[in-house]
PDB file of C-alpha atoms in Angstrom:
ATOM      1  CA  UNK T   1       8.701  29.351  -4.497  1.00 44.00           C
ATOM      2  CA  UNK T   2      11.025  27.591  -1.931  1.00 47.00           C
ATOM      3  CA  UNK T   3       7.785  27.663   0.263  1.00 56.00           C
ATOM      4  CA  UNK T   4       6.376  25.736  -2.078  1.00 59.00           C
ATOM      5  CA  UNK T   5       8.097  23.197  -3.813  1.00 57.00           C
ATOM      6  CA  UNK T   6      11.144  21.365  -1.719  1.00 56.00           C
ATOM      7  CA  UNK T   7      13.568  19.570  -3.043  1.00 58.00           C
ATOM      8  CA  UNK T   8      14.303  17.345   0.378  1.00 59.00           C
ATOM      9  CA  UNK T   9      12.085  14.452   1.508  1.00 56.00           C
ATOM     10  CA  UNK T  10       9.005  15.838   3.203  1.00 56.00           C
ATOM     11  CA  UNK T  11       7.949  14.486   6.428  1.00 58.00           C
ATOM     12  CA  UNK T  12       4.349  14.000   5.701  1.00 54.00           C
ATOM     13  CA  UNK T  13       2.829  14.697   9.782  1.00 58.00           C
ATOM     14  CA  UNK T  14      -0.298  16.536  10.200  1.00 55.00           C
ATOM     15  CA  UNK T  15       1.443  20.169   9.983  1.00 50.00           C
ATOM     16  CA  UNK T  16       2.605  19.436   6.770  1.00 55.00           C
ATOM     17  CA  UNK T  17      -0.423  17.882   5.223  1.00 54.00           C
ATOM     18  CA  UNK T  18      -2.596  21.072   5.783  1.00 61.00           C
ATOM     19  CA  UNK T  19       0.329  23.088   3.626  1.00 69.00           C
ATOM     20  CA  UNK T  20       0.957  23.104  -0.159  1.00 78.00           C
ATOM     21  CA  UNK T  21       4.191  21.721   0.189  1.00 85.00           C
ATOM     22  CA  UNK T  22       5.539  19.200  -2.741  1.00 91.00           C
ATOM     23  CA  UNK T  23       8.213  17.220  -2.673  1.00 93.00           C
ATOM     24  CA  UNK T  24       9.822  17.322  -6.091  1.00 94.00           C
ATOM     25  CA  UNK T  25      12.401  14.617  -4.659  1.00 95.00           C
ATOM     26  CA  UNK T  26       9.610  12.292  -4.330  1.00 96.00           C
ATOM     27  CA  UNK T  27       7.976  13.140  -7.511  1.00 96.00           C
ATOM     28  CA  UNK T  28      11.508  12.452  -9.676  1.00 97.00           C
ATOM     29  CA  UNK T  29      11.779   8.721  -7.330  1.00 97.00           C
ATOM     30  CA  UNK T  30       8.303   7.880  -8.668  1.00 98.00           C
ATOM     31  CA  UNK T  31       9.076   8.843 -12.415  1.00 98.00           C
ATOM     32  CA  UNK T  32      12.247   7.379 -11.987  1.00 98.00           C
ATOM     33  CA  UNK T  33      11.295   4.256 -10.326  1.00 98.00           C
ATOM     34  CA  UNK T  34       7.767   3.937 -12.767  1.00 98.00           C
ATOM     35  CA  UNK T  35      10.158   4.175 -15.606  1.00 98.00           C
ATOM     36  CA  UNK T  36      12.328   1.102 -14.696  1.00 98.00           C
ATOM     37  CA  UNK T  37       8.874  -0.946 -13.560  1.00 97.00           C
ATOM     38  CA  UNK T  38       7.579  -0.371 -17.189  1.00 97.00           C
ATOM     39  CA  UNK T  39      11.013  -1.611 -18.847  1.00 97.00           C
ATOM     40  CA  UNK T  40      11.870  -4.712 -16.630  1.00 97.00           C
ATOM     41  CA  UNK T  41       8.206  -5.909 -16.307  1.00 97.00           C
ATOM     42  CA  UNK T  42       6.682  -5.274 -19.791  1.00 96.00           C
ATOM     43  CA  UNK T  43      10.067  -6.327 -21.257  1.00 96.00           C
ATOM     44  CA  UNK T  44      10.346  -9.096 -19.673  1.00 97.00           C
ATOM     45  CA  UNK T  45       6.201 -10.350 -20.968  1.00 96.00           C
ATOM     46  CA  UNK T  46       8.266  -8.552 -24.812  1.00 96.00           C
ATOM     47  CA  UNK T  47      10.597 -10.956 -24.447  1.00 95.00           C
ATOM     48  CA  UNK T  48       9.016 -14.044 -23.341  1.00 95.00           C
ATOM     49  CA  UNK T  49       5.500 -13.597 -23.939  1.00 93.00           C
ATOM     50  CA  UNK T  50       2.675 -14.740 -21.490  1.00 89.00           C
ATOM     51  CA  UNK T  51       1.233 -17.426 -23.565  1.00 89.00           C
ATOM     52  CA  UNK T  52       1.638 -20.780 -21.082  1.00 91.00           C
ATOM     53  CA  UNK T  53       2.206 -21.482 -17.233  1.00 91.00           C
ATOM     54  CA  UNK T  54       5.929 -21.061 -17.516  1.00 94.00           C
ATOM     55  CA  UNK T  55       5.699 -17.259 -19.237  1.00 95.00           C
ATOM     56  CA  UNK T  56       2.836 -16.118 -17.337  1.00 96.00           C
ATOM     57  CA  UNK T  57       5.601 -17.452 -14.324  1.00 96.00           C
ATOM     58  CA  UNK T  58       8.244 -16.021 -15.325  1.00 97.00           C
ATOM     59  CA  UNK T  59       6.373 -12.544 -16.037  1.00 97.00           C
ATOM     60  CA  UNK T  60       4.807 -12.698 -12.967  1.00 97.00           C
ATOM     61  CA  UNK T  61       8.113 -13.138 -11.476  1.00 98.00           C
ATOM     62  CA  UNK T  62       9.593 -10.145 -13.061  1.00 98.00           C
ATOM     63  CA  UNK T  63       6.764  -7.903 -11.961  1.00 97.00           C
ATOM     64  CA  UNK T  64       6.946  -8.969  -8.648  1.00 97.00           C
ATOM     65  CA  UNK T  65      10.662  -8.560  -8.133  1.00 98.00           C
ATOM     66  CA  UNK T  66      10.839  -5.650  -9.697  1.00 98.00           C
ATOM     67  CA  UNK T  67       8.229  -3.668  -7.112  1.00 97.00           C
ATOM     68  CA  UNK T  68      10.095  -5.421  -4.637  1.00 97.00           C
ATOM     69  CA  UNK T  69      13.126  -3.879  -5.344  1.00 98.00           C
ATOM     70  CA  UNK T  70      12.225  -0.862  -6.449  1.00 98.00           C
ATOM     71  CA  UNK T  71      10.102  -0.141  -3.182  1.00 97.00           C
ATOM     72  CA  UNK T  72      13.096  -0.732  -1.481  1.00 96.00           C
ATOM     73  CA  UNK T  73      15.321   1.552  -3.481  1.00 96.00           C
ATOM     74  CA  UNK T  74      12.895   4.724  -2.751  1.00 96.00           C
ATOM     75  CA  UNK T  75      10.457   3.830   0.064  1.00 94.00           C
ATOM     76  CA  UNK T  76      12.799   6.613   2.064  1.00 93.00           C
ATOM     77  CA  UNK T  77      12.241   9.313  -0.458  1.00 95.00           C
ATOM     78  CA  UNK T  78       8.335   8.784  -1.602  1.00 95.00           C
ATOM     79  CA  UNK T  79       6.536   6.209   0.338  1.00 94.00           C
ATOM     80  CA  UNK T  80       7.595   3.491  -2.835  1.00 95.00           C
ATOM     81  CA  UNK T  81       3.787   3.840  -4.340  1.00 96.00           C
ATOM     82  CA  UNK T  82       4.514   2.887  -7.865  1.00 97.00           C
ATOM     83  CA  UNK T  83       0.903   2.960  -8.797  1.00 97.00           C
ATOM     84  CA  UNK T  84      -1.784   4.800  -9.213  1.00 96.00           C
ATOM     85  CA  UNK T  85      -4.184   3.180  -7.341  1.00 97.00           C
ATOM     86  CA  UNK T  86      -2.083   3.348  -4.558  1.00 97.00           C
ATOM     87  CA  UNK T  87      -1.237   6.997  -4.629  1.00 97.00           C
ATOM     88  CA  UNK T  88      -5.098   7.148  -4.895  1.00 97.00           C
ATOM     89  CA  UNK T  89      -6.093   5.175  -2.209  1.00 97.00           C
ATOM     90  CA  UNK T  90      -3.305   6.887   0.282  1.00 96.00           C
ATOM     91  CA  UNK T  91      -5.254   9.860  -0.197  1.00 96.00           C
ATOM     92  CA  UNK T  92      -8.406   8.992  -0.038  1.00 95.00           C
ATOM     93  CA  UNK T  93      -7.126   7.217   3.371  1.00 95.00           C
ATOM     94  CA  UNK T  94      -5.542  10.539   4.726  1.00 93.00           C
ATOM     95  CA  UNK T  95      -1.844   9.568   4.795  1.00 94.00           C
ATOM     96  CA  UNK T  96      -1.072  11.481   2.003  1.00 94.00           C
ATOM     97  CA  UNK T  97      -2.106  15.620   1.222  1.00 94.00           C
ATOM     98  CA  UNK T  98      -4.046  15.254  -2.162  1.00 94.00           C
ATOM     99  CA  UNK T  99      -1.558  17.669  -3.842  1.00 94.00           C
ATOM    100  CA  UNK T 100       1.252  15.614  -3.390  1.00 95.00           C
ATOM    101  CA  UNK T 101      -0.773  12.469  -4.604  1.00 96.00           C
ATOM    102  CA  UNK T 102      -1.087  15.058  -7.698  1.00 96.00           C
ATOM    103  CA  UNK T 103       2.380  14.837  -8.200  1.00 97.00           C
ATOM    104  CA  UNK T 104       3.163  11.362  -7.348  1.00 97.00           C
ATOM    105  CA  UNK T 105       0.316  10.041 -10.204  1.00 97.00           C
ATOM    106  CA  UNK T 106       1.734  12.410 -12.452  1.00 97.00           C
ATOM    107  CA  UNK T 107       4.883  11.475 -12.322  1.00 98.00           C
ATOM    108  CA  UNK T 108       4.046   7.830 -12.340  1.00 97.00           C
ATOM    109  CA  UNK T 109       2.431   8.653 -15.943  1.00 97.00           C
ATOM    110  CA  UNK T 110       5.332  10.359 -17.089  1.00 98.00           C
ATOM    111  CA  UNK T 111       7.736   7.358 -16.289  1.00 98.00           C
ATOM    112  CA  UNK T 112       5.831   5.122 -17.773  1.00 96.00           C
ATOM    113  CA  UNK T 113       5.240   6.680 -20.935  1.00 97.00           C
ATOM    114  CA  UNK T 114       9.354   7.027 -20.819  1.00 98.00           C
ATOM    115  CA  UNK T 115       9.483   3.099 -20.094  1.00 97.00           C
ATOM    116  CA  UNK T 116       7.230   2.491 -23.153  1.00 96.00           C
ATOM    117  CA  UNK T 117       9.798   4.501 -25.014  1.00 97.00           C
ATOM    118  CA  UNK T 118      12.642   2.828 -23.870  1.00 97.00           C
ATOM    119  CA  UNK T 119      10.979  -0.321 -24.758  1.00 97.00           C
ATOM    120  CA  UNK T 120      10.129   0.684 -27.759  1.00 96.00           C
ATOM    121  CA  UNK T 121      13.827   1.486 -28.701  1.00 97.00           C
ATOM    122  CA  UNK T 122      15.473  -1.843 -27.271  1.00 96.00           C
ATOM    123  CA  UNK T 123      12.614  -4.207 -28.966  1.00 95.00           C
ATOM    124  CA  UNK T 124      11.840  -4.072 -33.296  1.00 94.00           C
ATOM    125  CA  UNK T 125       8.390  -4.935 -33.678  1.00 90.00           C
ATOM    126  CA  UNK T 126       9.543  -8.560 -35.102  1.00 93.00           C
ATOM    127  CA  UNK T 127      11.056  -9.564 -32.202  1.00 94.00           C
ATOM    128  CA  UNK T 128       8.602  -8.415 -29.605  1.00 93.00           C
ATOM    129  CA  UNK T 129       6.550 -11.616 -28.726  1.00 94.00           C
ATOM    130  CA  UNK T 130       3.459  -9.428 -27.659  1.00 92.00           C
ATOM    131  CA  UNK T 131       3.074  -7.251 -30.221  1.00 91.00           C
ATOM    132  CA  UNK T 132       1.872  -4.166 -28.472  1.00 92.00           C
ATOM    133  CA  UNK T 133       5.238  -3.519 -26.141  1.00 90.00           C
ATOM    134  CA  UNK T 134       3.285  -5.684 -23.539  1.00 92.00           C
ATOM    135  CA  UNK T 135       0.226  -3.865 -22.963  1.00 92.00           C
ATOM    136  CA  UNK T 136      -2.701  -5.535 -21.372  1.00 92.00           C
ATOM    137  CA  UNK T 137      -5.692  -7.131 -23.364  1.00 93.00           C
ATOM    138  CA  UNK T 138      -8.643  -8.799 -22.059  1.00 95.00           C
ATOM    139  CA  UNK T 139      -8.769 -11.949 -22.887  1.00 95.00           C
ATOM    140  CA  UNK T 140     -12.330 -12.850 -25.035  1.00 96.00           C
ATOM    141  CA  UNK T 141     -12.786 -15.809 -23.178  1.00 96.00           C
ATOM    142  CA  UNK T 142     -13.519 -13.904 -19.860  1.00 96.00           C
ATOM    143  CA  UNK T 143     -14.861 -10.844 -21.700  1.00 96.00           C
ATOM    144  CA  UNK T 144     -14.248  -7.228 -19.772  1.00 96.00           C
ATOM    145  CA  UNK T 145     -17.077  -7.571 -16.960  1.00 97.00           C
ATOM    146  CA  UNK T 146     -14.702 -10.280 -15.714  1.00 97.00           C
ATOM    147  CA  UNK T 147     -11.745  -9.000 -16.315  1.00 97.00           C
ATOM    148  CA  UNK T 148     -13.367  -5.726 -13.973  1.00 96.00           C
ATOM    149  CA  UNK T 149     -13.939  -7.830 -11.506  1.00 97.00           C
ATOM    150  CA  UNK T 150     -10.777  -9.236 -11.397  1.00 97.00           C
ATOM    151  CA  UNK T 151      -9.292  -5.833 -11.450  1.00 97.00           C
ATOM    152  CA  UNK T 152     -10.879  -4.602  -8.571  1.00 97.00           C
ATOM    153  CA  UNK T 153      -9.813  -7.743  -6.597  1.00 97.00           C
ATOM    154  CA  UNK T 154      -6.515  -7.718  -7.519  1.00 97.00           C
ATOM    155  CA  UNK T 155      -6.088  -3.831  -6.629  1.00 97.00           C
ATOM    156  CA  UNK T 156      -7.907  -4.232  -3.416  1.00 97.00           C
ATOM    157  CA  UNK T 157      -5.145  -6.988  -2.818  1.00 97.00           C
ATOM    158  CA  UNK T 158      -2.222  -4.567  -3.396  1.00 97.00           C
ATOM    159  CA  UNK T 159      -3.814  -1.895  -1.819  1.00 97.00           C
ATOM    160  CA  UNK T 160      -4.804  -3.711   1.438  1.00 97.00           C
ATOM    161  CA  UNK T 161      -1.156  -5.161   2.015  1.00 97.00           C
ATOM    162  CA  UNK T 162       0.422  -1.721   0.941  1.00 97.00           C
ATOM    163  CA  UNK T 163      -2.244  -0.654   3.988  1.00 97.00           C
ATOM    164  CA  UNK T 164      -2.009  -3.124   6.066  1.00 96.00           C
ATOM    165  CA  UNK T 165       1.979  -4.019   6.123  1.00 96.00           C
ATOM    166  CA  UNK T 166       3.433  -0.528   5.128  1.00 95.00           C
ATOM    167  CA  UNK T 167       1.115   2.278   6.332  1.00 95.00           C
ATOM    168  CA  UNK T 168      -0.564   0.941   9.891  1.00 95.00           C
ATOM    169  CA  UNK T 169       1.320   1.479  13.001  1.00 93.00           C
ATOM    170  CA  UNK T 170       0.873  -2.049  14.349  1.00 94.00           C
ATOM    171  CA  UNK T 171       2.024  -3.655  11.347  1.00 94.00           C
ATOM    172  CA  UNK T 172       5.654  -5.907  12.505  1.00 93.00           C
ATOM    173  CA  UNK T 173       6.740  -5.540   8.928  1.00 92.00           C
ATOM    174  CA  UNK T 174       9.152  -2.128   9.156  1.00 89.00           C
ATOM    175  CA  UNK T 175      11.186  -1.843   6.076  1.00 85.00           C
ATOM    176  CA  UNK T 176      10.131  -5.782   4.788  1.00 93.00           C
ATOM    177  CA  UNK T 177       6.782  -4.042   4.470  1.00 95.00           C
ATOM    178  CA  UNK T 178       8.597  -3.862   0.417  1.00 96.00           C
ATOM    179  CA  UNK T 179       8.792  -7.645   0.244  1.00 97.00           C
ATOM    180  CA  UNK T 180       4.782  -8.218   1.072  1.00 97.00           C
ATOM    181  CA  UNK T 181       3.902  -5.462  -1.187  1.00 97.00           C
ATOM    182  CA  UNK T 182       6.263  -7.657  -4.063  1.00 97.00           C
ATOM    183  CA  UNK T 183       4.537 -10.508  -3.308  1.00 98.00           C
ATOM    184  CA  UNK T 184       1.041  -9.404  -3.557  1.00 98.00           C
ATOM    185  CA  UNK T 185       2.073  -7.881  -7.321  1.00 98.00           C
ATOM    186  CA  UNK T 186       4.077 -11.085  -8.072  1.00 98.00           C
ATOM    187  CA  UNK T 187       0.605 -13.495  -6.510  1.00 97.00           C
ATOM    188  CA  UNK T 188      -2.127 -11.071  -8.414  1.00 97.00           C
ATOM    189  CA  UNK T 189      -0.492 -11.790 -11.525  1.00 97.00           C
ATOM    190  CA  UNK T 190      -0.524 -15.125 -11.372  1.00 96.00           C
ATOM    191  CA  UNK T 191      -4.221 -15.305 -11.214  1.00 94.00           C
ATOM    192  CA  UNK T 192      -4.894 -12.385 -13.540  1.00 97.00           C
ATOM    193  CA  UNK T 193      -2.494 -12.633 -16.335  1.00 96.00           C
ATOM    194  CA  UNK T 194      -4.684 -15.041 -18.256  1.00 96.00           C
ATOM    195  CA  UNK T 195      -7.397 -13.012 -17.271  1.00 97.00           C
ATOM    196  CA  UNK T 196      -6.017  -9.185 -18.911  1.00 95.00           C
ATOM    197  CA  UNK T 197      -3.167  -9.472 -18.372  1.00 95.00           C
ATOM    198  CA  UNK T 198      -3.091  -7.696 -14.844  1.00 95.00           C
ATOM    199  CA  UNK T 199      -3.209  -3.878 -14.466  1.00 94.00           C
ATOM    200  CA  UNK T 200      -3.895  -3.584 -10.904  1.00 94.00           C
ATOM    201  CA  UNK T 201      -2.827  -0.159 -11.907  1.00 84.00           C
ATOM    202  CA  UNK T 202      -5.901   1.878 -13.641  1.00 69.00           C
TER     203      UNK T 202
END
């Protein structure tokens, strides 16, 4: 059992990717740091709304910020993925073992199923401007073959400067490789918030 699940960061090098080694650590950063995503960026579109320029800002903001930070905060203990579609596309890339991609998406579900809840206790239906604890909805007006294309551009974004600035070995970016990746969340909501109100996270 020790074998197999560790409670100290795993070095993920090529010995370790062919064994069935997960890092529980890791997994419990994602939830962790998935949970706190959840509550400051979908509270923050509960509280304000994303109805104008200056909300969609604002939310945009907060979403940003808040992978910036929390990238930061755990990048030592699980890579900072956050998402999905990141875990997804680390593995399909090689750079992380599919088992411990396993963990990391299901872990990301869990925490933000616990952010939903916490949301749900701080904001009474009446006083949350969205209505639906700020989940996405496509907007009619772009209808959802759109708002798929605009998904898959916006995660390719993400993806390619969580690639590009965090995971290649010529990349200058070192530990600021967290501010890019906040930036790129903070720039693909800008554009996609109207849209559906930006997943980039399927």
């Amino acid at each position: 059992m020790t074998e197999l699940f560790r409670w100290e960061t795993v070095d993920w090098d090529e010995e370790r990717k062919k064994s069935m080694v997960f890092d529980i650590k890791a997994g419990v950063a994602e939830m962790i740091a998935m949970t706190l995503f959840v509550v400051v960026g979908c509270g923050t579109a509960c509280g304000y709304g994303a109805s104008d320029g200056e909300t969609r800002l604002c939310v945009a903001f907060a979403f940003g910020m808040a992978i910036l930070v929390l990238v930061y905060a755990i990048c030592h203990l699980s890579g900072g993925h956050i998402n999905g579609a990141v875990t997804f596309s680390l593995v399909l890339g090689g750079a992380l073992p599919w088992h411990q991609g396993a963990l990391h998406l299901g872990s990301q579900l869990a925490g933000s199923l616990f952010g939903a809840g916490i949301l749900a206790a701080i904001f009474p239906c009446e006083l949350d401007v969205t209505g639906n604890l700020g989940s996405n909805v496509v907007n009619p007006n772009f209808g959802p073959g759109r708002a798929i294309v605009a998904e898959v551009v916006g995660t390719f974004i993400l993806c390619k400067v969580v690639w590009e600035a965090a995971v290649s070995p010529v990349s200058r970016a070192g530990p600021n490789a967290a501010t890019a990746i906040g930036f790129a969340v903070f720039i693909t909501h800008l554009f996609m918030l109207p849209i559906d109100g930006c997943s980039i996270n399927p």
